[in-house]
Amino acid sequence: MSVSMEKIVSFCKRRGFIFQSSEIYGGIRSSYDYGPLGVEMKKNVKDEWWRNTVHMRDDVVGLDAAIIMHPRVWEASGHIGTFNDMLVESRTSGKRYRADHLIEGATDIDAEGLSAEEMTKIIREDERIKDPADGGRDFTEVRPFNLMFETYTGPVKSEENVAYLRPETAQGIFTNFKNVLDTSRVKVPFGIAQIGKSFRNEITPGNFIFRTREFEQMEMEFFVEPGTDEEWHEYWLEERWKWYLSLGINPENLRRYEHPKEKLSHYSKRTVDVEYNFPFAGWSELEGIANRTDYDLKRHTEFSGQRLEYFDQPNNRSYVPYTIEPAGGPDRMMLAFLVDAYTEEEIEGESRTVLKLHPRLAPIKAAVFPLSKKAPVSTVARELYDDLKGDYRIAYDDGGSIGRRYRRQDEAGTPFCVTVDFETMDDKKVTIRDRDTMKQERVPIEAVRERLKSLISG
Ligand code: ATP
């Protein structure tokens, strides 16, 4: 089953996953807020990444760098000169488009990486390319547009005070390379991981939370000895692939995309994307895994005058490590996990909407239902809820029929519902119901905590 964009957007709003930002003022394009269920789910996506990338390993450490960095960082990284998208404006509608998207939307030409002149020529000559808004064919010349958000530090808006909101988290890692090396006992090969906000003034944001101007990134720079980089790149391609599968994504909706050599970013020797087949956008990037070579460390050495090298003690030599970078975004990943899990099904003549999220990603791990609002059933249910709630987000629901309560939790993606009924008073057992199979098992109250733990981590 594939779900439409409209359906997922309205579902996310109705159930409190994602809201349009500033909605009471009419909303602002391409900004979204994560509601009570959304914030839990996105946190789970980030926690799973962190757990897998940092906590489960002894060769990766974490970092949380500032969003506003020294402006020279962006000269060194190449963002001031080259972090551009190609912009074209339609004279008939006044609308602006990303030129590569305009060309690719109307033709079979792969426009990524073409120069402004080449794109202008194609748009002028190829009659199939029309303004999607009004069908017009009167376009300006294509020109590069820098995606970085500019701001000023301090009270004076002058050239010297220009600063940028970071367009990627990676540079905070490269600039802290030496700090981490000097303060933690890491040895090459090792990685530094970071999760945080990034900002890009995208020309055409869209597809809900897939492309926004403010978003989060999860990036890890893994430093290796030159010569071993290709092997490590393969290793991380595998690791990252396995991560998605371990969280239950349908492998048929996942593929690798190898960037053609001639279209690689200025810093990259090889880049492979993990793509998801979105029903409304087709195959689209969830994350890129790049071999950034020694480009960034060398550039920062050049621009800062600080030597960013690694001293290999056993071999008594210094070198500049190569970097393998898995770079993904939790917002995009969350959209993929949501779309992948969204299911409408008919069960015994009744339809239900259920989010078949992996328990680790589910916003609420379990819901406790007392069959009656009165004591002693409700007292026992409360006690169970209080006992469980510190471990995970747990819901307590005593409103309406059990059937309705199940449906509410199915939609929220809650994998397990625990019901305290009248028999519980005698046998000290409760029922755990599985969201996907709807099968129920009867478990002693004192075993619920352990049982949930094994079901969730399983
Ligand atoms: P695209 O080609 O879609 O613009 P990109 O190749 O520029 O993406 P990277 O620079 O490789 O993206 O960034 C790494 C990750 O950060 C992406 O795979 C994506 O998950 C996330 N990301 C990048 N831009 C955005 C955005 N505008 N909105 C949401 N997530 C983003």
XYZ file of C-alpha atoms and ligand atoms in Angstrom:
489
model
C 0.000 0.000 0.000
C 1.338 3.444 -0.727
C 0.199 6.525 1.079
C -0.276 9.941 -0.532
C 1.433 13.070 0.710
C -1.916 14.672 1.611
C -2.838 11.696 3.717
C 0.436 11.616 5.630
C 0.376 15.399 6.216
C -3.169 15.349 7.573
C -2.483 12.222 9.605
C 0.594 13.857 11.154
C -1.425 16.913 12.080
C -4.458 15.032 13.386
C -2.395 12.803 15.647
C 0.020 15.479 16.844
C 3.143 14.336 15.011
C 3.876 17.417 12.903
C 2.261 20.869 12.650
C 2.774 23.731 10.246
C 4.923 26.352 12.002
C 3.148 29.560 13.112
C -0.145 28.167 11.936
C -2.266 30.688 13.857
C -0.652 33.366 11.653
C -1.366 31.503 8.462
C 1.799 29.413 8.642
C 5.239 29.990 7.164
C 6.285 27.954 4.177
C 8.585 25.053 4.788
C 8.772 25.339 8.567
C 7.326 22.611 10.734
C 6.910 21.939 14.431
C 7.027 18.494 15.974
C 4.070 17.822 18.260
C 3.806 15.528 21.302
C 4.088 12.283 19.319
C 6.452 13.691 16.681
C 9.012 14.948 19.167
C 9.161 11.512 20.805
C 9.556 9.759 17.483
C 12.236 12.102 16.161
C 14.103 11.783 19.429
C 13.955 8.009 19.019
C 15.409 8.249 15.495
C 18.271 10.372 16.831
C 18.778 8.160 19.884
C 18.937 5.051 17.705
C 21.541 6.685 15.485
C 23.560 7.832 18.498
C 23.295 4.473 20.194
C 24.422 2.660 17.054
C 27.089 5.163 15.993
C 28.533 6.207 19.353
C 27.466 4.116 22.357
C 27.760 0.683 20.757
C 31.276 1.417 19.508
C 34.572 2.061 21.196
C 36.034 3.966 18.230
C 33.564 6.879 17.997
C 33.079 9.831 20.354
C 30.426 12.546 20.378
C 30.468 16.313 19.980
C 28.018 19.207 20.078
C 29.494 22.239 18.320
C 28.055 25.746 17.971
C 25.816 26.731 15.075
C 27.514 30.115 14.612
C 31.176 29.589 13.806
C 34.045 31.818 12.730
C 33.245 32.990 9.163
C 36.673 31.819 7.969
C 35.455 28.257 8.529
C 33.137 28.647 5.558
C 35.868 30.078 3.355
C 38.070 27.117 4.186
C 35.305 24.568 3.663
C 34.441 26.062 0.279
C 30.875 26.952 1.235
C 31.272 30.679 0.613
C 32.526 30.070 -2.907
C 30.674 26.983 -4.005
C 27.673 26.147 -1.846
C 25.254 27.221 -4.518
C 22.124 26.027 -6.199
C 21.276 27.182 -9.715
C 18.417 29.661 -9.642
C 16.161 30.630 -12.557
C 13.190 32.967 -12.543
C 10.137 32.815 -14.757
C 9.300 36.245 -16.164
C 5.674 35.262 -16.740
C 4.773 34.143 -13.215
C 7.618 35.739 -11.257
C 8.275 32.359 -9.614
C 11.784 31.128 -8.893
C 12.937 27.571 -9.466
C 15.969 25.416 -9.002
C 17.135 25.137 -12.599
C 18.219 21.492 -12.286
C 14.808 20.519 -10.896
C 13.025 22.460 -13.672
C 15.045 20.672 -16.348
C 14.776 17.227 -14.769
C 11.047 17.636 -14.177
C 10.364 18.146 -17.885
C 13.080 16.156 -19.655
C 15.217 13.097 -19.200
C 18.356 15.227 -18.885
C 20.413 14.714 -15.732
C 21.143 18.343 -14.852
C 22.939 17.941 -11.548
C 26.351 19.552 -11.635
C 25.891 21.412 -14.939
C 27.148 25.001 -15.108
C 24.826 28.025 -15.111
C 25.593 28.603 -18.805
C 24.841 25.005 -19.734
C 21.533 25.099 -17.889
C 20.544 28.450 -19.422
C 21.165 26.985 -22.875
C 19.060 23.884 -22.187
C 16.171 25.917 -20.747
C 16.246 28.299 -23.733
C 16.363 25.525 -26.333
C 14.284 22.678 -24.969
C 10.627 23.439 -25.642
C 9.469 20.819 -23.177
C 10.645 22.999 -20.294
C 7.814 25.239 -19.155
C 6.985 27.236 -16.062
C 5.006 24.726 -13.933
C 2.877 27.626 -12.639
C 1.581 29.022 -15.936
C 3.218 27.131 -18.806
C 5.302 30.195 -19.768
C 8.692 29.890 -21.501
C 10.246 33.231 -20.689
C 13.038 32.620 -18.189
C 15.923 34.731 -16.882
C 19.480 33.466 -17.143
C 20.424 30.802 -14.645
C 22.628 32.098 -11.850
C 24.259 30.537 -8.818
C 22.540 31.286 -5.523
C 24.396 30.769 -2.232
C 22.381 28.702 0.224
C 23.925 29.984 3.444
C 21.841 32.101 5.819
C 23.713 35.265 6.707
C 23.390 37.112 9.964
C 25.336 39.668 12.000
C 26.926 39.224 15.376
C 26.615 42.180 17.746
C 24.636 45.387 17.369
C 26.280 46.706 14.201
C 25.222 45.357 10.828
C 28.571 45.745 9.113
C 30.695 43.642 6.763
C 33.087 42.696 9.601
C 30.218 41.323 11.659
C 28.810 38.960 9.054
C 28.313 35.437 10.333
C 26.530 32.392 8.980
C 24.171 29.801 10.341
C 25.999 26.542 9.657
C 24.793 24.738 6.513
C 26.219 21.437 7.757
C 27.355 20.095 11.106
C 30.508 18.503 9.671
C 32.730 21.592 9.919
C 32.296 21.762 13.712
C 33.851 18.309 13.777
C 36.839 19.176 11.566
C 37.580 22.340 13.544
C 37.576 20.296 16.771
C 39.735 17.504 15.360
C 42.769 18.566 17.391
C 40.767 19.234 20.575
C 39.319 15.752 20.509
C 42.660 14.193 19.648
C 44.371 16.000 22.534
C 41.704 15.310 25.148
C 40.381 11.809 24.479
C 42.428 8.683 24.006
C 41.303 8.118 20.428
C 43.587 6.523 17.862
C 43.118 6.418 14.096
C 40.820 4.912 12.893
C 38.241 6.780 14.963
C 35.139 8.869 14.461
C 33.491 11.999 15.851
C 29.703 12.124 15.681
C 27.332 15.033 16.012
C 23.602 15.716 15.819
C 22.336 19.254 15.407
C 20.491 21.882 13.440
C 21.669 23.084 10.057
C 20.272 25.804 7.847
C 20.065 26.169 4.079
C 18.159 28.821 2.234
C 16.720 26.250 -0.184
C 15.211 27.791 -3.331
C 12.428 25.267 -3.514
C 11.813 23.626 -0.183
C 9.006 21.110 -0.233
C 7.634 17.634 0.191
C 6.695 18.322 3.800
C 9.670 17.738 6.136
C 11.797 16.249 3.338
C 13.334 19.582 2.352
C 13.108 22.510 4.734
C 15.315 25.521 5.385
C 15.949 24.605 8.991
C 16.584 20.940 9.659
C 18.670 18.560 11.684
C 21.655 16.539 10.608
C 23.349 13.475 12.032
C 26.910 13.388 10.781
C 29.941 11.367 11.668
C 33.471 11.954 10.432
C 35.492 8.761 10.596
C 39.223 9.428 10.331
C 41.340 6.731 8.715
C 44.846 6.203 7.405
C 45.142 7.158 3.721
C 45.160 3.993 1.662
C 42.616 2.296 3.926
C 39.882 4.793 3.009
C 38.213 2.744 0.268
C 37.871 -0.246 2.526
C 36.422 1.855 5.365
C 34.030 3.484 2.942
C 32.669 0.038 2.027
C 32.454 -0.789 5.717
C 30.329 2.261 6.505
C 28.083 1.679 3.489
C 27.283 -1.723 4.965
C 26.859 -0.444 8.513
C 24.489 2.292 7.532
C 22.437 -0.047 5.344
C 22.112 -2.506 8.212
C 20.916 0.273 10.535
C 17.850 0.982 8.403
C 17.023 -2.700 8.151
C 17.451 -3.171 11.903
C 14.733 -0.565 12.387
C 12.344 -2.478 10.212
C 12.288 -0.483 6.995
C 11.061 -2.453 3.992
C 14.258 -3.251 2.003
C 12.306 -2.993 -1.261
C 11.920 0.725 -0.590
C 15.623 1.241 -0.021
C 18.459 1.431 -2.532
C 21.969 2.716 -2.959
C 22.766 5.418 -5.451
C 26.357 5.797 -6.618
C 27.196 9.386 -7.598
C 28.831 9.484 -11.042
C 32.519 10.433 -10.768
C 32.177 13.604 -12.826
C 29.430 14.945 -10.543
C 31.070 14.492 -7.172
C 31.270 17.429 -4.750
C 34.588 19.265 -4.721
C 35.786 17.377 -1.627
C 34.666 13.878 -2.520
C 36.443 10.874 -3.981
C 33.311 8.737 -3.927
C 29.785 9.284 -2.592
C 27.000 6.747 -2.260
C 23.525 7.781 -1.113
C 20.990 5.677 0.704
C 17.701 6.440 -1.014
C 14.097 5.753 -0.062
C 11.298 5.295 -2.576
C 8.778 7.887 -1.389
C 5.347 7.325 -2.960
C 5.060 11.047 -3.709
C 8.621 11.869 -4.794
C 10.213 8.635 -5.990
C 13.744 7.658 -5.017
C 15.188 10.400 -2.803
C 18.251 10.768 -0.609
C 18.032 9.910 3.084
C 21.739 10.116 3.653
C 24.997 10.433 1.782
C 28.091 8.427 2.622
C 31.132 10.212 1.259
C 34.859 9.721 1.129
C 35.875 13.320 1.868
C 39.586 12.470 1.548
C 41.935 14.806 3.476
C 40.310 17.843 1.887
C 38.757 19.445 4.974
C 41.634 18.941 7.414
C 44.107 20.269 4.822
C 41.972 23.308 4.046
C 41.580 24.148 7.745
C 45.326 23.744 8.197
C 45.859 26.164 5.336
C 43.319 28.737 6.550
C 43.957 28.545 10.305
C 47.701 27.950 10.306
C 47.156 25.070 12.788
C 48.522 21.682 11.756
C 45.696 19.190 11.782
C 47.590 15.944 11.619
C 47.714 12.633 13.375
C 50.902 11.322 14.924
C 51.179 7.595 14.430
C 53.351 6.670 17.413
C 54.276 3.051 16.556
C 55.476 4.104 13.101
C 56.831 7.444 14.251
C 55.224 9.457 11.464
C 52.594 12.149 11.030
C 49.911 12.219 8.383
C 46.622 13.889 7.547
C 43.861 11.271 7.859
C 41.237 10.665 5.223
C 37.607 11.024 6.300
C 34.635 8.797 5.661
C 31.397 10.641 6.344
C 27.944 9.141 6.786
C 25.668 12.224 6.745
C 21.950 11.918 7.209
C 18.971 13.869 8.440
C 16.514 12.700 11.109
C 13.668 14.701 9.564
C 13.909 12.908 6.235
C 14.452 9.586 7.918
C 11.414 10.136 10.102
C 9.292 10.816 7.021
C 10.558 7.579 5.469
C 9.862 5.576 8.638
C 6.364 7.105 8.873
C 5.487 6.409 5.251
C 6.896 2.901 5.500
C 4.866 2.138 8.635
C 1.549 3.738 7.680
C -1.004 0.993 7.053
C -4.736 0.884 6.544
C -6.147 -2.591 6.834
C -9.413 -4.468 7.001
C -9.696 -6.886 9.886
C -12.876 -8.911 10.191
C -14.913 -6.308 8.361
C -13.481 -3.413 10.316
C -10.889 -1.000 9.014
C -8.058 0.248 11.130
C -5.176 2.646 10.623
C -2.010 1.408 12.191
C 1.534 2.739 12.271
C 3.682 -0.370 12.179
C 6.759 1.353 13.551
C 9.630 -0.604 15.012
C 9.086 -0.556 18.809
C 12.330 1.362 19.250
C 10.995 4.180 17.055
C 7.437 4.204 18.404
C 6.681 7.444 20.287
C 4.823 5.564 23.028
C 6.156 2.131 23.887
C 3.140 0.816 25.789
C -0.289 1.918 26.956
C -1.897 0.790 30.185
C -5.690 0.323 30.119
C -7.819 -0.296 33.212
C -10.963 -2.135 32.159
C -12.849 -0.095 34.726
C -12.346 3.449 35.967
C -13.047 2.292 39.495
C -10.847 0.785 42.200
C -9.395 -1.758 42.618
C -8.848 -2.205 38.807
C -7.830 1.427 38.299
C -5.543 1.382 41.350
C -3.652 -1.629 40.081
C -3.430 -0.097 36.599
C -2.067 3.171 38.012
C 0.541 1.312 40.011
C 1.638 -0.581 36.909
C 1.787 2.644 34.923
C 3.869 4.358 37.620
C 6.205 1.404 37.694
C 6.782 1.468 33.920
C 6.834 5.160 33.134
C 10.431 5.995 34.017
C 11.798 3.556 31.462
C 9.919 4.766 28.405
C 7.127 7.027 27.300
C 4.045 5.141 28.528
C 0.405 6.149 28.082
C -2.460 5.677 30.519
C -5.886 5.594 28.927
C -9.177 4.897 30.661
C -11.459 6.675 28.190
C -14.026 4.873 26.069
C -14.326 1.226 25.060
C -11.269 -0.985 24.904
C -11.738 -1.198 21.124
C -11.497 2.582 20.784
C -8.498 2.724 23.028
C -6.755 0.100 20.873
C -7.507 2.098 17.744
C -6.055 5.281 19.245
C -2.834 3.493 20.151
C -2.646 1.655 16.791
C -2.655 5.020 15.042
C 0.025 6.374 17.352
C 2.149 3.319 16.588
C 2.140 2.062 20.205
C 3.388 -1.518 19.908
C 1.947 -2.918 23.147
C -1.231 -2.349 25.142
C -1.470 -3.737 28.646
C -4.967 -4.279 30.020
C -5.806 -4.677 33.693
C -9.172 -6.427 34.004
C -11.357 -7.906 36.736
C -9.580 -11.261 36.615
C -6.332 -9.463 37.412
C -7.612 -9.054 40.931
C -7.602 -12.840 41.324
C -4.790 -14.157 39.173
C -2.455 -11.108 39.349
C -2.038 -11.296 35.598
C -2.605 -8.729 32.826
C -3.042 -8.971 29.061
C -0.391 -7.691 26.667
C -1.729 -7.115 23.173
C 0.567 -6.878 20.166
C -0.234 -4.003 17.778
C 0.568 -5.859 14.545
C -0.686 -9.384 15.161
C -3.356 -8.261 17.680
C -2.515 -11.440 19.581
C -2.827 -11.294 23.355
C -0.787 -12.978 26.024
C -1.434 -13.154 29.711
C 1.540 -12.211 31.860
C 1.995 -11.900 35.647
C 2.033 -8.236 36.664
C 5.496 -8.454 38.136
C 6.832 -9.824 34.824
C 5.411 -7.030 32.618
C 8.408 -4.761 32.894
C 10.907 -7.419 31.809
C 8.568 -8.728 29.111
C 8.165 -5.238 27.600
C 11.881 -4.664 27.759
C 12.600 -7.781 25.725
C 9.761 -7.078 23.282
C 10.946 -3.504 22.677
C 14.617 -4.229 22.223
C 13.945 -7.411 20.229
P 19.790 17.232 -1.473
O 20.543 16.776 -2.699
O 18.498 16.500 -1.261
O 19.664 18.725 -1.360
P 22.277 17.098 -0.122
O 23.015 16.092 -0.947
O 22.545 18.528 -0.310
O 20.703 16.819 -0.229
P 23.845 16.619 2.170
O 24.566 17.886 2.057
O 24.529 15.353 1.781
O 22.450 16.721 1.400
O 23.273 16.504 3.651
C 23.193 15.291 4.355
C 21.779 14.985 4.788
O 21.172 16.089 5.437
C 20.813 14.646 3.656
O 20.958 13.314 3.257
C 19.475 14.898 4.308
O 19.054 13.788 5.089
C 19.774 16.065 5.215
N 19.340 17.300 4.540
C 20.060 18.063 3.685
N 19.340 19.126 3.274
C 18.140 19.039 3.894
C 16.961 19.850 3.901
N 16.902 20.978 3.204
N 15.907 19.452 4.656
C 15.965 18.314 5.387
N 17.049 17.532 5.439
C 18.122 17.874 4.706
